[in-house]
Amino acid sequence: MGSTEEIALIRLQRLSFVIYEHPDLAVFRRFAVDFGFEEVSSTAEEIHLAGYGKDAFVYVARTSSSGAGKRFVGAGFIAESEADFKAATAHTGAEQVDSSKRPGGGQAVRIRDLNGFVVEVCWGQTEQQLPSRGVSAVTNGGPVLNGALEKARKGHFTRLRDGPAAVHKLGHFGYITDKYEDTCDWYRKTFNFVPTDILWAPGNEQVDVATFFRLDQGKDYVDHHCLLVTRAETIPAKTTVHHSSFEVEDLDTQMMGHQWLRNAGYELVWGIGRHVHGSQVFDYWYDSSHFIIEHYADGDVVNEEYETLKAEAGNMAVWGPPVPVIWGGKQPTA
């Protein structure tokens, strides 16, 4: 039996989807197809987009209210157990969500964090059947690499299909907040979020500026992070979404998706490169509403044996283009 704090936690199994509002849903729909989503249901006001992973949908796109601009609403998670879902329904301020018409059905409850963003906790959804292997742009289903000394691909050629990079799942999302310490504390005390990496301000080890959170699943390996919380540094401080990130199968698929988006005329933010924290190969783009959205591949997975790393912020990539101005670099665009 755990401590009182552990018993009180609402345990989440995984991140499932994000919710955004867009001023022009038709324009965003075109972007979504080019980004690699599959539309699984739609009305005039709402579109559900899926990847090829187990989640029935990974992105909810809604029409902004009349006269309102774009908005990040929040994210949805799958509860670890029915008991955890019931605990979520009993949380202060929790609201039932009608999920009967959503792909996968099931039940859902809405909780708001300290910044007003929605955290949906879901249970009982019908999951999609997973393919036998990841969906790659490589025509034989996935890359086999020939190294300098070991040639694993003998008598076979690497051929690629043109088109969007097929999305597997939602990997993580992040936002910037002027309530950094309180927000980190709320997520850790409400759910089973634990910090994988914590970054401090350049030159000031006493001030943390970013935390990469994962969902604690004990000995089971999970993604390096599914939530990134960063300290607002603008004056006046502003709380806003940072980005949402979706996994693709491999680097070839990512490069083909990058080329597809470039040729379609979309605006690149930063990429392609490889991150330090999480090790993902990243590719950031602006969507049709100027939200930042990312393809990633080859990310780290960790379990309870990993000890939280603390490091100085600033080293965002091992390799890749110069960091763009919006993230503290000198490059207007990547």
Short mmCIF file of C-alpha atoms in Angstrom, two decimals:
data_model
loop_
_atom_site.label_atom_id
_atom_site.label_comp_id
_atom_site.label_asym_id
_atom_site.label_seq_id
_atom_site.Cartn_x
_atom_site.Cartn_y
_atom_site.Cartn_z
CA MET A 1 0.00 0.00 0.00
CA GLY A 2 1.38 3.40 -0.96
CA SER A 3 1.43 6.69 0.86
CA THR A 4 -1.66 8.87 1.31
CA GLU A 5 -0.53 11.03 -1.60
CA GLU A 6 -0.07 8.01 -3.87
CA ILE A 7 -3.53 6.66 -2.99
CA ALA A 8 -5.08 10.04 -3.81
CA LEU A 9 -3.54 10.18 -7.29
CA ILE A 10 -5.71 9.72 -10.36
CA ARG A 11 -3.55 7.32 -12.33
CA LEU A 12 -3.46 7.77 -16.09
CA GLN A 13 -2.30 5.10 -18.53
CA ARG A 14 -1.44 7.24 -21.54
CA LEU A 15 -1.97 10.47 -23.43
CA SER A 16 -4.64 10.04 -26.11
CA PHE A 17 -5.70 13.26 -27.87
CA VAL A 18 -5.58 17.06 -28.01
CA ILE A 19 -8.44 19.50 -28.62
CA TYR A 20 -8.08 22.71 -30.64
CA GLU A 21 -10.49 25.32 -31.98
CA HIS A 22 -9.85 26.75 -35.46
CA PRO A 23 -11.46 29.79 -37.13
CA ASP A 24 -11.67 27.96 -40.49
CA LEU A 25 -12.27 24.24 -40.10
CA ALA A 26 -12.29 23.60 -43.85
CA VAL A 27 -8.81 25.05 -44.28
CA PHE A 28 -7.51 23.10 -41.31
CA ARG A 29 -9.02 19.90 -42.72
CA ARG A 30 -6.81 20.24 -45.81
CA PHE A 31 -3.75 20.75 -43.62
CA ALA A 32 -4.67 17.72 -41.50
CA VAL A 33 -4.71 15.46 -44.55
CA ASP A 34 -1.33 16.78 -45.69
CA PHE A 35 0.08 16.30 -42.19
CA GLY A 36 -0.84 12.61 -42.18
CA PHE A 37 -4.03 12.35 -40.11
CA GLU A 38 -7.00 10.19 -41.07
CA GLU A 39 -10.46 11.72 -40.66
CA VAL A 40 -12.72 9.28 -38.80
CA SER A 41 -15.81 11.40 -38.09
CA SER A 42 -17.03 14.93 -38.71
CA THR A 43 -19.88 17.38 -38.30
CA ALA A 44 -20.09 21.01 -39.36
CA GLU A 45 -18.56 22.01 -36.01
CA GLU A 46 -16.13 19.21 -35.18
CA ILE A 47 -13.68 16.78 -36.81
CA HIS A 48 -12.08 13.74 -35.19
CA LEU A 49 -8.71 12.75 -36.62
CA ALA A 50 -6.91 9.48 -36.00
CA GLY A 51 -3.52 7.91 -36.48
CA TYR A 52 -2.97 4.21 -37.08
CA GLY A 53 -2.33 3.49 -33.38
CA LYS A 54 -4.72 2.10 -30.79
CA ASP A 55 -6.49 5.39 -29.96
CA ALA A 56 -9.83 5.90 -31.73
CA PHE A 57 -8.77 9.51 -32.40
CA VAL A 58 -5.76 11.65 -31.57
CA TYR A 59 -6.94 15.16 -32.49
CA VAL A 60 -10.27 16.95 -32.07
CA ALA A 61 -10.63 20.02 -34.31
CA ARG A 62 -13.56 22.32 -33.53
CA THR A 63 -14.89 25.47 -35.12
CA SER A 64 -14.13 28.53 -33.03
CA SER A 65 -17.11 30.27 -31.46
CA SER A 66 -18.53 33.13 -33.50
CA GLY A 67 -16.15 36.07 -33.34
CA ALA A 68 -13.59 34.12 -31.35
CA GLY A 69 -10.11 33.33 -32.58
CA LYS A 70 -8.12 30.13 -32.46
CA ARG A 71 -7.81 28.34 -29.12
CA PHE A 72 -6.05 25.39 -27.53
CA VAL A 73 -8.67 23.69 -25.36
CA GLY A 74 -6.71 20.87 -23.73
CA ALA A 75 -5.86 17.18 -23.89
CA GLY A 76 -7.39 13.79 -23.17
CA PHE A 77 -5.88 10.83 -21.33
CA ILE A 78 -6.89 7.22 -20.79
CA ALA A 79 -7.41 6.25 -17.14
CA GLU A 80 -5.33 3.38 -15.81
CA SER A 81 -8.40 1.68 -14.32
CA GLU A 82 -12.12 2.12 -13.83
CA ALA A 83 -11.40 3.07 -10.22
CA ASP A 84 -9.14 5.88 -11.43
CA PHE A 85 -11.85 7.08 -13.80
CA LYS A 86 -14.34 7.15 -10.92
CA ALA A 87 -11.80 9.09 -8.86
CA ALA A 88 -11.60 11.63 -11.70
CA THR A 89 -15.40 12.04 -11.70
CA ALA A 90 -15.21 12.87 -7.99
CA HIS A 91 -12.46 15.48 -8.44
CA THR A 92 -13.39 19.03 -7.45
CA GLY A 93 -15.04 20.79 -10.40
CA ALA A 94 -15.14 17.68 -12.61
CA GLU A 95 -17.74 17.74 -15.40
CA GLN A 96 -19.18 14.79 -17.31
CA VAL A 97 -18.47 14.79 -21.06
CA ASP A 98 -20.90 13.26 -23.55
CA SER A 99 -18.64 10.95 -25.52
CA SER A 100 -21.42 8.77 -26.95
CA LYS A 101 -20.99 10.16 -30.46
CA ARG A 102 -17.21 10.15 -30.45
CA PRO A 103 -15.25 7.46 -32.27
CA GLY A 104 -14.64 4.69 -29.75
CA GLY A 105 -17.45 5.77 -27.43
CA GLY A 106 -16.76 5.16 -23.77
CA GLN A 107 -16.97 7.65 -20.92
CA ALA A 108 -15.14 10.89 -20.21
CA VAL A 109 -14.89 13.52 -17.53
CA ARG A 110 -13.44 17.03 -17.80
CA ILE A 111 -11.13 18.60 -15.21
CA ARG A 112 -9.54 22.05 -15.59
CA ASP A 113 -5.98 22.71 -14.55
CA LEU A 114 -4.73 25.90 -12.90
CA ASN A 115 -4.44 27.66 -16.27
CA GLY A 116 -7.96 26.77 -17.41
CA PHE A 117 -6.82 24.09 -19.86
CA VAL A 118 -8.96 20.96 -20.03
CA VAL A 119 -7.69 17.57 -18.88
CA GLU A 120 -10.15 14.91 -20.02
CA VAL A 121 -9.95 11.52 -18.33
CA CYS A 122 -11.47 8.74 -20.45
CA TRP A 123 -12.46 5.13 -19.89
CA GLY A 124 -14.01 2.27 -21.84
CA GLN A 125 -13.22 3.40 -25.39
CA THR A 126 -13.10 0.82 -28.15
CA GLU A 127 -9.53 0.81 -29.42
CA GLN A 128 -8.38 0.49 -33.01
CA GLN A 129 -6.65 -2.68 -34.10
CA LEU A 130 -2.93 -2.14 -34.50
CA PRO A 131 -1.24 -3.02 -37.81
CA SER A 132 1.36 -5.76 -37.77
CA ARG A 133 4.09 -3.14 -38.21
CA GLY A 134 4.47 0.63 -38.31
CA VAL A 135 3.34 2.47 -41.44
CA SER A 136 6.47 3.59 -43.29
CA ALA A 137 7.07 5.57 -46.46
CA VAL A 138 9.52 2.82 -47.42
CA THR A 139 7.68 0.61 -49.89
CA ASN A 140 8.65 -2.69 -48.26
CA GLY A 141 7.24 -1.50 -44.94
CA GLY A 142 10.29 -0.12 -43.19
CA PRO A 143 13.95 0.77 -43.66
CA VAL A 144 16.72 -1.77 -43.34
CA LEU A 145 19.95 0.18 -43.06
CA ASN A 146 23.25 -0.88 -44.55
CA GLY A 147 26.05 0.13 -42.21
CA ALA A 148 29.64 0.72 -43.22
CA LEU A 149 30.75 -2.76 -42.16
CA GLU A 150 27.52 -4.74 -41.87
CA LYS A 151 25.21 -4.84 -44.90
CA ALA A 152 21.84 -6.12 -43.67
CA ARG A 153 20.03 -5.20 -46.89
CA LYS A 154 21.39 -7.53 -49.58
CA GLY A 155 19.85 -7.56 -53.04
CA HIS A 156 16.98 -5.28 -51.99
CA PHE A 157 16.53 -1.60 -52.74
CA THR A 158 15.16 1.26 -50.66
CA ARG A 159 12.21 2.83 -52.48
CA LEU A 160 9.93 5.48 -51.00
CA ARG A 161 6.33 6.50 -51.60
CA ASP A 162 5.48 10.14 -52.07
CA GLY A 163 2.84 11.54 -49.73
CA PRO A 164 2.13 12.65 -46.16
CA ALA A 165 3.89 11.03 -43.20
CA ALA A 166 1.30 8.69 -41.65
CA VAL A 167 0.68 9.66 -38.02
CA HIS A 168 0.88 6.85 -35.46
CA LYS A 169 -0.18 8.59 -32.25
CA LEU A 170 -0.08 11.76 -30.18
CA GLY A 171 3.23 11.65 -28.35
CA HIS A 172 3.23 14.80 -26.27
CA PHE A 173 2.02 18.37 -25.96
CA GLY A 174 3.41 21.35 -24.10
CA TYR A 175 2.47 24.78 -22.92
CA ILE A 176 3.97 27.92 -21.46
CA THR A 177 2.58 29.21 -18.17
CA ASP A 178 3.04 32.15 -15.83
CA LYS A 179 2.18 29.75 -12.97
CA TYR A 180 5.07 27.38 -13.61
CA GLU A 181 5.75 26.03 -10.10
CA ASP A 182 2.08 25.74 -9.19
CA THR A 183 1.25 24.04 -12.50
CA CYS A 184 4.02 21.46 -12.12
CA ASP A 185 2.91 20.85 -8.54
CA TRP A 186 -0.74 20.40 -9.58
CA TYR A 187 0.02 17.81 -12.24
CA ARG A 188 2.29 15.84 -9.91
CA LYS A 189 -0.20 15.83 -7.02
CA THR A 190 -3.34 15.21 -9.10
CA PHE A 191 -2.07 12.53 -11.49
CA ASN A 192 0.85 10.10 -11.78
CA PHE A 193 3.09 12.53 -13.66
CA VAL A 194 6.78 12.34 -12.77
CA PRO A 195 9.60 14.53 -14.11
CA THR A 196 12.01 12.88 -16.51
CA ASP A 197 14.17 15.95 -17.17
CA ILE A 198 14.11 19.37 -15.49
CA LEU A 199 15.93 22.34 -17.04
CA TRP A 200 17.15 25.39 -15.17
CA ALA A 201 17.62 28.92 -16.47
CA PRO A 202 20.95 29.56 -18.21
CA GLY A 203 23.38 30.76 -15.57
CA ASN A 204 20.93 30.31 -12.69
CA GLU A 205 20.60 26.79 -11.34
CA GLN A 206 18.10 27.97 -8.73
CA VAL A 207 15.36 28.76 -11.26
CA ASP A 208 13.75 25.91 -13.18
CA VAL A 209 12.28 26.85 -16.56
CA ALA A 210 11.04 23.59 -18.10
CA THR A 211 9.90 20.15 -16.96
CA PHE A 212 9.47 17.12 -19.20
CA PHE A 213 6.80 14.94 -17.56
CA ARG A 214 6.04 11.28 -18.23
CA LEU A 215 3.30 9.08 -16.81
CA ASP A 216 4.69 6.71 -14.19
CA GLN A 217 3.97 3.12 -15.19
CA GLY A 218 6.44 1.44 -12.87
CA LYS A 219 8.67 -1.07 -14.63
CA ASP A 220 6.86 -0.61 -17.95
CA TYR A 221 8.69 1.64 -20.41
CA VAL A 222 6.90 4.81 -21.50
CA ASP A 223 7.75 7.77 -23.72
CA HIS A 224 10.38 10.13 -22.30
CA HIS A 225 7.64 12.75 -21.92
CA CYS A 226 4.01 13.27 -22.78
CA LEU A 227 3.70 16.73 -21.21
CA LEU A 228 6.11 19.67 -21.33
CA VAL A 229 5.54 22.60 -18.97
CA THR A 230 7.69 25.69 -19.47
CA ARG A 231 8.00 28.98 -17.62
CA ALA A 232 6.60 32.06 -19.37
CA GLU A 233 9.46 34.48 -19.96
CA THR A 234 7.69 37.25 -21.86
CA ILE A 235 6.75 40.55 -20.22
CA PRO A 236 3.90 40.58 -19.45
CA ALA A 237 3.92 36.80 -18.91
CA LYS A 238 1.53 34.91 -21.17
CA THR A 239 0.10 31.42 -20.78
CA THR A 240 -0.32 29.65 -24.11
CA VAL A 241 0.09 26.33 -25.86
CA HIS A 242 3.62 25.58 -27.06
CA HIS A 243 3.09 22.69 -29.49
CA SER A 244 1.61 19.23 -29.98
CA SER A 245 3.70 16.38 -31.34
CA PHE A 246 2.74 13.26 -33.30
CA GLU A 247 4.83 10.16 -33.85
CA VAL A 248 5.74 8.74 -37.26
CA GLU A 249 7.45 5.43 -37.98
CA ASP A 250 10.98 6.33 -39.07
CA LEU A 251 13.30 9.00 -40.43
CA ASP A 252 12.55 8.22 -44.08
CA THR A 253 8.83 8.65 -43.41
CA GLN A 254 9.56 11.90 -41.60
CA MET A 255 11.68 13.22 -44.46
CA MET A 256 9.02 12.34 -47.03
CA GLY A 257 6.41 14.09 -44.90
CA HIS A 258 8.68 17.12 -44.59
CA GLN A 259 9.07 17.25 -48.36
CA TRP A 260 5.30 16.85 -48.85
CA LEU A 261 4.49 19.76 -46.53
CA ARG A 262 7.20 21.92 -48.12
CA ASN A 263 5.85 21.26 -51.61
CA ALA A 264 2.31 22.03 -50.42
CA GLY A 265 3.46 25.49 -49.34
CA TYR A 266 3.13 25.21 -45.56
CA GLU A 267 5.37 27.24 -43.25
CA LEU A 268 8.23 25.45 -41.52
CA VAL A 269 9.08 26.40 -37.94
CA TRP A 270 12.17 24.28 -37.28
CA GLY A 271 13.56 20.99 -38.57
CA ILE A 272 14.61 18.48 -39.34
CA GLY A 273 16.95 17.90 -36.38
CA ARG A 274 17.48 15.73 -33.30
CA HIS A 275 16.64 16.86 -29.79
CA VAL A 276 18.81 16.32 -26.73
CA HIS A 277 16.05 15.69 -24.17
CA GLY A 278 14.02 12.75 -25.44
CA SER A 279 16.34 12.27 -28.46
CA GLN A 280 13.47 12.64 -30.94
CA VAL A 281 14.12 13.54 -34.55
CA PHE A 282 11.90 16.62 -34.79
CA ASP A 283 10.11 18.56 -37.51
CA TYR A 284 8.00 21.57 -36.43
CA TRP A 285 5.42 23.28 -38.67
CA TYR A 286 2.75 25.95 -38.45
CA ASP A 287 -0.71 24.61 -39.17
CA SER A 288 -3.38 26.63 -40.98
CA SER A 289 -4.23 28.55 -37.78
CA HIS A 290 -0.55 29.17 -36.94
CA PHE A 291 -0.44 26.65 -34.09
CA ILE A 292 2.86 24.77 -33.92
CA ILE A 293 2.59 21.05 -34.66
CA GLU A 294 5.38 18.49 -34.81
CA HIS A 295 6.24 15.19 -36.43
CA TYR A 296 8.75 13.17 -34.42
CA ALA A 297 10.48 9.80 -34.75
CA ASP A 298 12.91 7.66 -32.74
CA GLY A 299 12.16 9.02 -29.26
CA ASP A 300 13.49 7.68 -25.95
CA VAL A 301 11.50 5.45 -23.60
CA VAL A 302 12.21 5.15 -19.86
CA ASN A 303 10.82 3.47 -16.75
CA GLU A 304 10.99 3.84 -12.96
CA GLU A 305 14.71 3.03 -12.96
CA TYR A 306 15.49 6.34 -14.68
CA GLU A 307 16.56 9.08 -12.26
CA THR A 308 15.38 12.59 -13.00
CA LEU A 309 18.03 14.55 -14.91
CA LYS A 310 18.60 18.22 -14.14
CA ALA A 311 20.44 20.30 -16.73
CA GLU A 312 20.90 23.83 -17.98
CA ALA A 313 18.40 24.95 -20.62
CA GLY A 314 19.61 26.05 -24.02
CA ASN A 315 20.93 22.97 -25.78
CA MET A 316 17.83 22.15 -27.82
CA ALA A 317 19.33 20.02 -30.58
CA VAL A 318 22.29 17.73 -31.23
CA TRP A 319 22.07 18.52 -34.94
CA GLY A 320 19.72 20.44 -37.19
CA PRO A 321 19.10 23.94 -38.53
CA PRO A 322 19.73 27.02 -36.37
CA VAL A 323 17.19 27.58 -33.59
CA PRO A 324 14.43 29.97 -34.78
CA VAL A 325 13.91 33.41 -33.24
CA ILE A 326 10.63 32.38 -31.59
CA TRP A 327 12.59 29.95 -29.39
CA GLY A 328 15.51 32.20 -28.58
CA GLY A 329 17.63 31.68 -31.67
CA LYS A 330 18.74 34.04 -34.41
CA GLN A 331 17.18 32.33 -37.42
CA PRO A 332 13.94 34.02 -38.67
CA THR A 333 12.82 30.70 -40.15
CA ALA A 334 14.32 27.24 -40.33
#
